[in-house]
Tab-separated table of C-alpha atoms in Angstrom:
chain	number	residue	atom	x	y	z
A	1	LEU	CA	5.482	-42.360	81.035
A	2	SER	CA	2.443	-44.013	79.488
A	3	PRO	CA	1.070	-42.237	76.393
A	4	ALA	CA	-1.893	-43.848	74.667
A	5	VAL	CA	-1.746	-44.156	70.904
A	6	GLU	CA	-5.330	-44.020	69.633
A	7	LEU	CA	-5.680	-45.781	66.286
A	8	PRO	CA	-8.750	-45.454	64.048
A	9	ASP	CA	-10.817	-48.417	62.899
A	10	GLY	CA	-9.738	-47.939	59.272
A	11	TRP	CA	-7.676	-45.742	57.019
A	12	SER	CA	-9.004	-42.347	55.915
A	13	THR	CA	-8.663	-43.449	52.277
A	14	GLU	CA	-10.758	-46.574	51.817
A	15	ALA	CA	-10.214	-49.443	49.386
A	16	GLU	CA	-11.418	-53.012	49.351
A	17	SER	CA	-9.950	-56.229	47.972
A	18	ARG	CA	-7.509	-58.966	48.952
A	19	MET	CA	-4.052	-59.982	47.871
A	20	ASP	CA	-2.435	-63.256	48.883
A	21	GLY	CA	1.132	-64.497	48.769
A	22	ALA	CA	4.376	-62.510	48.694
A	23	TRP	CA	3.573	-58.875	48.038
A	24	TRP	CA	6.083	-58.536	45.205
A	25	ALA	CA	4.250	-61.278	43.308
A	26	SER	CA	1.488	-58.749	42.609
A	27	PHE	CA	3.770	-56.891	40.185
A	28	PRO	CA	3.422	-58.407	36.690
A	29	ASP	CA	7.122	-58.524	35.872
A	30	PRO	CA	8.637	-61.971	35.159
A	31	ALA	CA	12.171	-60.759	35.924
A	32	LEU	CA	11.415	-59.750	39.522
A	33	PRO	CA	11.403	-63.175	41.264
A	34	GLU	CA	14.897	-64.061	40.071
A	35	LEU	CA	16.266	-60.606	40.896
A	36	LEU	CA	14.772	-60.684	44.382
A	37	ASP	CA	16.134	-64.169	45.053
A	38	GLU	CA	19.591	-62.981	44.042
A	39	ALA	CA	19.384	-59.835	46.163
A	40	LEU	CA	18.176	-61.681	49.263
A	41	ALA	CA	20.933	-64.269	48.825
A	42	ASN	CA	23.868	-62.001	47.970
A	43	ASN	CA	23.222	-58.492	49.318
A	44	TRP	CA	26.028	-57.504	51.678
A	45	ASN	CA	23.913	-55.249	53.913
A	46	LEU	CA	21.524	-58.133	54.436
A	47	ALA	CA	24.458	-60.427	55.220
A	48	ALA	CA	25.566	-57.937	57.889
A	49	ALA	CA	22.041	-57.942	59.341
A	50	GLY	CA	22.134	-61.742	59.442
A	51	ALA	CA	25.439	-61.663	61.318
A	52	ARG	CA	23.967	-59.223	63.843
A	53	LEU	CA	21.068	-61.614	64.328
A	54	GLU	CA	23.499	-64.454	65.071
A	55	ALA	CA	25.293	-62.230	67.587
A	56	ALA	CA	21.972	-61.409	69.268
A	57	ALA	CA	21.179	-65.119	69.500
A	58	ALA	CA	24.528	-65.711	71.198
A	59	GLU	CA	23.886	-62.814	73.611
A	60	ALA	CA	20.520	-64.314	74.533
A	61	LYS	CA	22.169	-67.658	75.215
A	62	ILE	CA	24.816	-65.987	77.380
A	63	ALA	CA	22.166	-64.173	79.426
A	64	GLY	CA	20.107	-67.329	79.829
A	65	ALA	CA	23.045	-69.302	81.187
A	66	ASP	CA	22.821	-67.547	84.579
A	67	VAL	CA	19.545	-69.325	85.309
A	68	TRP	CA	21.306	-72.700	85.523
A	69	PRO	CA	23.909	-73.949	88.001
A	70	ALA	CA	27.546	-73.548	86.984
A	71	LEU	CA	29.494	-76.832	86.995
A	72	ASN	CA	33.311	-76.762	86.862
A	73	LEU	CA	35.957	-79.481	86.934
A	74	THR	CA	39.322	-78.449	88.338
A	75	GLY	CA	42.600	-80.257	88.772
A	76	ASN	CA	45.831	-79.210	90.464
A	77	ALA	CA	49.326	-80.473	91.059
A	78	ALA	CA	51.960	-78.885	93.284
A	79	ARG	CA	55.447	-79.643	94.596
A	80	GLN	CA	56.703	-77.864	97.701
A	81	GLU	CA	60.118	-77.702	99.332
A	82	GLN	CA	60.537	-76.538	102.942
A	83	VAL	CA	63.986	-75.722	104.417
A	84	LEU	CA	64.225	-76.628	108.108
A	85	THR	CA	66.917	-74.234	109.296
A	86	PHE	CA	66.631	-75.406	112.895
A	87	LEU	CA	67.539	-78.988	111.910
A	88	LYS	CA	70.999	-79.817	110.593
A	89	ASP	CA	72.322	-82.760	108.665
A	90	PRO	CA	74.592	-84.626	111.107
A	91	VAL	CA	77.138	-85.339	108.392
A	92	THR	CA	77.254	-82.164	106.297
A	93	GLY	CA	75.798	-79.716	108.775
A	94	ALA	CA	73.493	-78.314	106.108
A	95	PRO	CA	69.855	-77.479	106.964
A	96	LEU	CA	67.460	-80.306	106.310
A	97	LYS	CA	64.833	-80.007	103.516
A	98	ASN	CA	61.317	-81.416	103.359
A	99	VAL	CA	59.924	-81.968	99.846
A	100	SER	CA	56.198	-82.756	99.434
A	101	ASN	CA	53.815	-83.275	96.532
A	102	SER	CA	50.075	-82.664	96.373
A	103	PHE	CA	47.562	-83.663	93.732
A	104	GLY	CA	43.865	-82.975	93.586
A	105	VAL	CA	40.811	-83.103	91.376
A	106	SER	CA	37.368	-81.739	92.209
A	107	LEU	CA	33.985	-81.090	90.665
A	108	GLY	CA	32.430	-77.840	91.847
A	109	VAL	CA	28.930	-76.454	91.453
A	110	SER	CA	27.536	-73.009	92.221
A	111	TRP	CA	23.983	-71.757	91.815
A	112	GLU	CA	22.153	-68.587	92.688
A	113	LEU	CA	18.619	-69.377	93.812
A	114	ASP	CA	16.663	-66.767	91.854
A	115	LEU	CA	14.168	-66.099	94.635
A	116	TRP	CA	12.919	-62.745	93.311
A	117	GLY	CA	13.279	-63.260	89.552
A	118	ARG	CA	16.297	-60.996	88.996
A	119	VAL	CA	18.076	-63.530	86.791
A	120	ARG	CA	14.882	-64.633	85.042
A	121	ASN	CA	14.058	-61.047	84.147
A	122	GLY	CA	17.527	-60.621	82.700
A	123	LYS	CA	17.015	-63.745	80.613
A	124	SER	CA	13.622	-62.492	79.426
A	125	ALA	CA	15.179	-59.155	78.459
A	126	ALA	CA	17.801	-60.920	76.354
A	127	ALA	CA	15.103	-63.052	74.724
A	128	ALA	CA	13.149	-59.897	73.847
A	129	ASP	CA	16.322	-58.389	72.388
A	130	LEU	CA	16.693	-61.482	70.224
A	131	GLN	CA	13.102	-61.123	69.049
A	132	ALA	CA	13.811	-57.479	68.203
A	133	ALA	CA	16.909	-58.492	66.244
A	134	THR	CA	14.852	-61.116	64.404
A	135	ALA	CA	12.321	-58.436	63.487
A	136	ASP	CA	15.160	-56.148	62.399
A	137	TYR	CA	16.378	-58.868	60.062
A	138	ALA	CA	12.889	-59.312	58.640
A	139	ALA	CA	12.679	-55.545	58.134
A	140	ALA	CA	16.067	-55.583	56.410
A	141	ARG	CA	14.864	-58.315	54.041
A	142	GLN	CA	11.768	-56.319	53.160
A	143	SER	CA	13.822	-53.170	52.714
A	144	ILE	CA	16.309	-54.907	50.401
A	145	ALA	CA	13.430	-56.390	48.405
A	146	ALA	CA	11.823	-52.958	48.074
A	147	GLN	CA	15.107	-51.282	47.125
A	148	THR	CA	15.770	-53.979	44.526
A	149	MET	CA	12.327	-53.569	42.985
A	150	LYS	CA	12.628	-49.785	42.826
A	151	ALA	CA	16.146	-50.055	41.406
A	152	TRP	CA	14.858	-52.475	38.744
A	153	PHE	CA	12.029	-50.107	37.845
A	154	ALA	CA	14.526	-47.237	37.705
A	155	ALA	CA	16.757	-49.273	35.382
A	156	LEU	CA	13.797	-50.135	33.140
A	157	GLU	CA	12.720	-46.506	32.993
A	158	ALA	CA	16.279	-45.351	32.324
A	159	GLN	CA	16.539	-47.891	29.499
A	160	GLU	CA	13.263	-46.683	27.991
A	161	GLN	CA	14.273	-43.047	28.454
A	162	ALA	CA	17.572	-43.737	26.678
A	163	ALA	CA	15.741	-45.479	23.828
A	164	LEU	CA	13.276	-42.578	23.627
A	165	ALA	CA	16.161	-40.116	23.476
A	166	GLN	CA	17.719	-42.033	20.574
A	167	GLU	CA	14.361	-42.069	18.781
A	168	THR	CA	14.093	-38.326	19.361
A	169	VAL	CA	17.538	-37.777	17.836
A	170	ALA	CA	16.542	-39.801	14.769
A	171	SER	CA	13.273	-37.869	14.547
A	172	PHE	CA	15.035	-34.504	14.655
A	173	GLU	CA	17.512	-35.709	12.033
A	174	ARG	CA	14.584	-36.452	9.713
A	175	THR	CA	13.056	-33.075	10.527
A	176	VAL	CA	16.293	-31.269	9.705
A	177	GLU	CA	16.409	-33.110	6.372
A	178	ARG	CA	12.868	-31.955	5.582
A	179	ILE	CA	13.739	-28.382	6.478
A	180	ARG	CA	16.963	-28.525	4.457
A	181	SER	CA	15.065	-29.923	1.479
A	182	ARG	CA	12.623	-27.015	1.559
A	183	TYR	CA	15.487	-24.569	2.003
A	184	GLU	CA	17.350	-25.974	-1.004
A	185	ARG	CA	14.182	-25.575	-3.053
A	186	GLY	CA	13.990	-21.950	-1.957
A	187	LEU	CA	10.838	-22.480	0.095
A	188	GLN	CA	12.344	-21.725	3.534
A	189	PRO	CA	15.122	-19.418	4.777
A	190	SER	CA	18.422	-20.697	6.148
A	191	LEU	CA	17.271	-19.623	9.614
A	192	ASP	CA	14.859	-22.555	9.666
A	193	VAL	CA	17.732	-24.965	9.053
A	194	ARG	CA	19.739	-23.435	11.893
A	195	LEU	CA	16.787	-23.684	14.283
A	196	GLY	CA	16.400	-27.347	13.396
A	197	LEU	CA	20.111	-27.976	13.977
A	198	VAL	CA	19.854	-26.331	17.408
A	199	ASP	CA	17.075	-28.725	18.435
A	200	LEU	CA	19.011	-31.661	16.986
A	201	ALA	CA	22.061	-30.766	19.102
A	202	ASP	CA	19.840	-30.495	22.177
A	203	ALA	CA	18.373	-33.938	21.459
A	204	ARG	CA	21.841	-35.463	21.147
A	205	THR	CA	22.865	-33.886	24.460
A	206	VAL	CA	19.797	-35.343	26.162
A	207	ALA	CA	20.526	-38.761	24.629
A	208	ALA	CA	24.053	-38.747	26.072
A	209	ALA	CA	22.740	-37.756	29.513
A	210	ARG	CA	20.086	-40.475	29.376
A	211	GLN	CA	22.730	-43.097	28.655
A	212	VAL	CA	24.717	-41.935	31.690
A	213	ALA	CA	21.550	-42.164	33.810
A	214	ARG	CA	20.904	-45.654	32.459
A	215	ASP	CA	24.400	-46.824	33.415
A	216	ARG	CA	24.048	-45.293	36.886
A	217	ALA	CA	20.716	-47.032	37.492
A	218	VAL	CA	22.073	-50.397	36.359
A	219	ARG	CA	25.141	-50.096	38.588
A	220	GLN	CA	22.974	-49.270	41.593
A	221	LEU	CA	20.924	-52.386	40.920
A	222	GLU	CA	24.068	-54.502	40.574
A	223	ILE	CA	25.265	-53.340	44.008
A	224	LEU	CA	21.958	-54.410	45.558
A	225	LEU	CA	22.344	-57.805	43.877
A	226	GLY	CA	25.816	-58.211	45.382
A	227	ARG	CA	27.483	-57.973	41.984
A	228	TYR	CA	30.410	-55.861	40.863
A	229	PRO	CA	28.945	-52.590	39.460
A	230	ALA	CA	30.155	-53.103	35.893
A	231	GLY	CA	26.997	-51.697	34.325
A	232	ARG	CA	26.510	-54.848	32.252
A	233	LEU	CA	23.134	-55.989	33.576
A	234	GLU	CA	20.588	-56.023	30.774
A	235	ALA	CA	17.415	-54.139	31.707
A	236	ALA	CA	15.243	-55.669	29.013
A	237	GLY	CA	11.535	-55.058	28.705
A	238	SER	CA	9.343	-52.161	29.743
A	239	LEU	CA	7.844	-50.877	32.968
A	240	PRO	CA	5.051	-53.167	34.199
A	241	ASP	CA	1.594	-51.930	35.023
A	242	PRO	CA	0.971	-51.480	38.760
A	243	PRO	CA	-1.531	-53.780	40.471
A	244	ALA	CA	-5.051	-52.505	39.980
A	245	ASP	CA	-6.542	-52.456	43.484
A	246	VAL	CA	-5.280	-50.962	46.727
A	247	PRO	CA	-6.940	-52.622	49.729
A	248	ALA	CA	-6.820	-51.025	53.149
A	249	GLY	CA	-5.602	-52.790	56.269
A	250	LEU	CA	-6.313	-51.865	59.873
A	251	PRO	CA	-3.901	-49.725	61.931
A	252	ALA	CA	-3.997	-52.233	64.810
A	253	GLU	CA	-2.782	-54.968	62.467
A	254	LEU	CA	0.454	-53.072	61.922
A	255	LEU	CA	1.538	-53.862	65.474
A	256	SER	CA	1.951	-57.513	64.535
A	257	ARG	CA	2.848	-57.097	60.832
A	258	ARG	CA	5.435	-54.358	60.418
A	259	PRO	CA	8.836	-55.702	61.458
A	260	ASP	CA	10.148	-52.323	62.600
A	261	LEU	CA	7.163	-51.868	64.915
A	262	VAL	CA	7.589	-55.404	66.217
A	263	ALA	CA	11.250	-54.618	66.910
A	264	ALA	CA	10.336	-51.396	68.743
A	265	GLU	CA	7.756	-53.227	70.869
A	266	ARG	CA	10.211	-56.016	71.716
A	267	ARG	CA	12.850	-53.459	72.736
A	268	LEU	CA	10.253	-51.868	74.985
A	269	ALA	CA	9.580	-55.275	76.547
A	270	ALA	CA	13.315	-55.834	77.034
A	271	SER	CA	13.750	-52.461	78.741
A	272	LEU	CA	10.851	-53.190	81.105
A	273	ARG	CA	12.401	-56.552	82.014
A	274	ARG	CA	15.756	-54.901	82.687
A	275	ASN	CA	14.069	-52.381	84.949
A	276	ALA	CA	12.433	-55.243	86.866
A	277	SER	CA	15.790	-57.000	87.147
A	278	ALA	CA	17.448	-53.816	88.451
A	279	ARG	CA	14.764	-53.426	91.132
A	280	ARG	CA	15.223	-57.007	92.288
A	281	ALA	CA	18.971	-56.463	92.582
A	282	LEU	CA	18.175	-54.494	95.769
A	283	LEU	CA	16.894	-57.678	97.423
A	284	PRO	CA	18.987	-60.410	99.110
A	285	ARG	CA	20.713	-63.062	97.028
A	286	LEU	CA	20.993	-66.683	98.129
A	287	THR	CA	23.742	-68.814	96.604
A	288	LEU	CA	24.665	-72.453	97.046
A	289	THR	CA	28.118	-73.881	96.389
A	290	GLY	CA	29.427	-77.399	96.622
A	291	SER	CA	32.368	-79.500	95.557
A	292	ALA	CA	33.512	-83.113	95.646
A	293	GLY	CA	36.829	-84.655	94.665
A	294	ARG	CA	40.054	-86.412	95.630
A	295	SER	CA	43.254	-85.076	97.180
A	296	SER	CA	46.543	-86.893	97.857
A	297	SER	CA	50.274	-86.503	97.939
A	298	GLU	CA	50.568	-89.307	95.407
A	299	LEU	CA	49.134	-89.045	91.923
A	300	GLY	CA	48.105	-92.693	91.863
A	301	ASP	CA	46.043	-92.313	95.038
A	302	LEU	CA	43.538	-90.016	93.275
A	303	LEU	CA	41.705	-93.126	92.105
A	304	ALA	CA	41.380	-94.485	95.626
A	305	GLY	CA	38.209	-93.775	97.580
A	306	ASP	CA	40.126	-93.212	100.830
A	307	PHE	CA	41.254	-89.764	99.682
A	308	SER	CA	37.825	-88.232	98.893
A	309	VAL	CA	36.958	-84.700	99.997
A	310	TRP	CA	33.716	-82.750	99.691
A	311	SER	CA	32.129	-79.532	100.829
A	312	ILE	CA	28.779	-77.765	100.655
A	313	ALA	CA	27.953	-74.201	101.640
A	314	GLY	CA	25.283	-71.557	101.334
A	315	GLY	CA	25.602	-67.799	101.248
A	316	LEU	CA	23.262	-64.848	101.710
A	317	LEU	CA	24.134	-61.416	100.315
A	318	GLN	CA	22.125	-58.305	101.152
A	319	PRO	CA	23.403	-55.087	99.544
A	320	ILE	CA	23.538	-52.307	102.149
A	321	PHE	CA	25.705	-49.508	100.805
A	322	GLN	CA	27.296	-49.256	97.364
A	323	GLY	CA	27.386	-45.508	96.919
A	324	GLY	CA	23.926	-45.396	95.336
A	325	ARG	CA	24.982	-47.553	92.399
A	326	LEU	CA	22.074	-50.006	92.565
A	327	ARG	CA	19.384	-47.341	92.887
A	328	ALA	CA	20.993	-45.369	90.067
A	329	GLN	CA	20.780	-48.494	87.934
A	330	VAL	CA	17.054	-48.691	88.731
A	331	SER	CA	16.604	-45.055	87.716
A	332	ARG	CA	18.642	-45.550	84.559
A	333	SER	CA	16.728	-48.655	83.472
A	334	GLY	CA	13.420	-46.919	84.207
A	335	ALA	CA	14.389	-43.923	82.087
A	336	LEU	CA	15.463	-46.224	79.260
A	337	ALA	CA	12.083	-47.981	79.488
A	338	ASP	CA	10.324	-44.611	79.223
A	339	ALA	CA	12.455	-43.777	76.197
A	340	ALA	CA	11.648	-47.128	74.586
A	341	LEU	CA	7.927	-46.546	75.157
A	342	ALA	CA	8.098	-43.087	73.598
A	343	THR	CA	10.077	-44.470	70.655
A	344	TRP	CA	7.505	-47.211	70.097
A	345	ALA	CA	4.574	-44.769	70.263
A	346	ASN	CA	6.256	-42.400	67.820
A	347	SER	CA	7.058	-45.310	65.494
A	348	VAL	CA	3.393	-46.328	65.444
A	349	LEU	CA	2.222	-42.809	64.626
A	350	THR	CA	4.916	-42.403	61.973
A	351	ALA	CA	3.909	-45.703	60.379
A	352	CYS	CA	0.258	-44.644	60.301
A	353	ALA	CA	1.216	-41.308	58.747
A	354	GLU	CA	3.258	-43.088	56.080
A	355	ILE	CA	0.343	-45.333	55.160
A	356	GLU	CA	-2.236	-42.537	55.140
A	357	THR	CA	0.030	-40.442	52.904
A	358	LEU	CA	0.722	-43.297	50.499
A	359	LEU	CA	-2.937	-44.291	50.304
A	360	ALA	CA	-3.895	-40.695	49.567
A	361	SER	CA	-1.178	-40.381	46.907
A	362	GLU	CA	-2.404	-43.501	45.070
A	363	SER	CA	-5.352	-41.674	43.499
A	364	PHE	CA	-3.205	-38.665	42.614
A	365	LEU	CA	-0.544	-40.807	40.978
A	366	ARG	CA	-3.184	-42.763	39.064
A	367	VAL	CA	-4.664	-39.513	37.717
A	368	GLN	CA	-1.192	-38.170	36.980
A	369	GLU	CA	-0.254	-41.238	34.946
A	370	THR	CA	-3.540	-41.128	33.029
A	371	GLU	CA	-3.161	-37.444	32.197
A	372	GLN	CA	0.470	-37.881	31.185
A	373	ARG	CA	-0.562	-40.713	28.862
A	374	ILE	CA	-3.239	-38.511	27.297
A	375	ARG	CA	-0.728	-35.686	27.006
A	376	ALA	CA	1.773	-37.979	25.263
A	377	GLU	CA	-0.856	-39.250	22.814
A	378	GLU	CA	-2.138	-35.762	22.004
A	379	ALA	CA	1.385	-34.363	21.677
A	380	ALA	CA	2.302	-37.129	19.221
A	381	ALA	CA	-0.850	-36.440	17.205
A	382	ALA	CA	-0.158	-32.692	17.256
A	383	HIS	CA	3.371	-33.240	15.998
A	384	ALA	CA	2.161	-35.472	13.179
A	385	GLN	CA	-0.354	-32.813	12.171
A	386	ALA	CA	2.235	-30.032	12.389
A	387	ARG	CA	4.616	-32.060	10.204
A	388	ARG	CA	1.978	-32.537	7.514
A	389	ARG	CA	1.029	-28.870	7.584
A	390	TYR	CA	4.683	-27.811	7.421
A	391	GLU	CA	5.316	-30.005	4.391
A	392	ARG	CA	2.394	-28.276	2.652
A	393	GLY	CA	3.638	-24.858	3.715
A	394	LEU	CA	0.671	-24.204	6.023
A	395	THR	CA	2.655	-23.625	9.238
A	396	ASP	CA	6.071	-22.282	10.212
A	397	VAL	CA	9.139	-24.130	11.445
A	398	ASN	CA	8.724	-22.925	15.037
A	399	THR	CA	5.382	-24.723	15.306
A	400	LEU	CA	6.929	-27.869	13.838
A	401	LEU	CA	9.930	-27.890	16.172
A	402	SER	CA	7.877	-26.920	19.222
A	403	SER	CA	5.414	-29.764	18.615
A	404	GLN	CA	8.288	-32.201	18.223
A	405	ARG	CA	9.880	-31.110	21.504
A	406	SER	CA	6.525	-31.342	23.266
A	407	ALA	CA	5.952	-34.865	21.958
A	408	ALA	CA	9.336	-36.064	23.243
A	409	GLN	CA	8.908	-34.345	26.617
A	410	ALA	CA	5.403	-35.754	27.053
A	411	ARG	CA	6.530	-39.323	26.433
A	412	SER	CA	9.404	-38.870	28.874
A	413	ALA	CA	7.063	-37.460	31.535
A	414	TRP	CA	4.667	-40.389	31.021
A	415	LEU	CA	7.486	-42.870	31.645
A	416	ASP	CA	8.453	-40.980	34.792
A	417	ALA	CA	4.840	-40.986	36.032
A	418	ARG	CA	4.558	-44.740	35.497
A	419	ARG	CA	7.748	-45.368	37.458
A	420	GLN	CA	6.595	-43.045	40.277
A	421	ARG	CA	3.373	-45.017	40.603
A	422	LEU	CA	5.263	-48.308	40.798
A	423	ASP	CA	7.638	-46.894	43.416
A	424	ALA	CA	4.712	-45.617	45.475
A	425	ARG	CA	3.074	-49.038	45.396
A	426	VAL	CA	6.319	-50.650	46.605
A	427	ASP	CA	6.545	-48.057	49.390
A	428	LEU	CA	2.951	-48.803	50.381
A	429	HIS	CA	3.679	-52.516	50.690
A	430	LEU	CA	6.761	-51.697	52.759
A	431	ALA	CA	4.758	-49.366	55.006
A	432	LEU	CA	2.089	-52.036	55.519
A	433	GLY	CA	4.701	-54.646	56.363
A	434	GLY	CA	3.831	-56.990	53.498
A	435	ASP	CA	0.826	-57.798	51.364
A	436	PHE	CA	-2.507	-56.101	51.896
A	437	GLY	CA	-4.401	-58.991	53.477
A	438	GLU	CA	-8.078	-58.645	54.340
A	439	ALA	CA	-9.666	-55.725	56.173
A	440	ARG	CA	-11.251	-56.807	59.449
A	441	PRO	CA	-13.303	-54.117	61.265
A	442	SER	CA	-12.407	-53.961	64.930
A	443	GLY	CA	-15.417	-51.955	66.131
A	444	GLY	CA	-13.344	-49.564	68.233
A	445	SER	CA	-10.054	-47.809	68.785
A	446	ALA	CA	-6.886	-49.524	69.924
A	447	SER	CA	-4.442	-48.119	72.443
């Protein structure tokens, strides 16, 4: 299995500029650095990823130990009694007994001469697994940073939406007072008052829901920060403006930048090494063993040179028949390597699709935010005009209330559009594996 992944020279949606440093530093929000530091230090999912990385490091060390000789120190002590039934004690007639002691200490060494690279390939596979785990940890850090940023933006938007809902309630209360005043002067029917009260009740319902949404957003952020979700974090301030420019990187650069793609490539390398190790397991193995020590029937004699013993030996093992186990292991490792290659290729294409989609959505989201801002400004102006005309008796209450609802809805939609654009920019950084860097034309496709 060897599919080629053809990557274009550049993204379909072009942009040019450069951004240095940590990618989250491009967001003009002074609260972000402290929040990100706290999340990266205290997030429990990230702590679990760090523990898995430590376990992978230990596994790599275990696998690498087979390359070196094994050295063991052993000691033994024994006491033996032998009953000589054919010899009798001349006095008692009981069988004679022979009691003996034995003491020994030895230093043994064993080593497989890795003639064909079976052990070395296993060590290389474990090292590649460790590199994949390291990339997984880097990906987890970026993911936690992105989740924290989006949760912070969600909390800021929820706070602003809650404040807007309270302003809307106060605005409808003033409108109802104006309508009631005209009704009491006989200028409007009681129906107008009831219509105003209906919209006021709706505004209060929305305000309560917005407060619930605000608390939910804050608690989600607190979980990411490793705090107890008490809903007490203060989301002060307003949504920041997104960075102005969106540079384009090169698809080939993703292979060395995106941690998840690095992890997939390293797992592919590990699977190929394991397949090589399985193939070499069919070949003969040569092992050397040796030992040196002391042995005596008296414990004190172990320090004397006259009781030294030693041995050295070599062994050759050629597998002949094991029920097809070794060849099945070759087939299994080869299939796993094919699967790892397919997974890596699909990951590359998926990453490219993510980036192309996010780059294309940047212009749409920019236009959407601009139009929502214009809508909010025009709706506010229309409501102000409708209020003045209503007070002079030049328009009906339905126009007044409708313009007021439209103004509140437009401001809410503008806030949502701003937060969507910020989230999309965070997702783009995550898809690119970090900051934007500098576009470098490659002059051809990469496989």
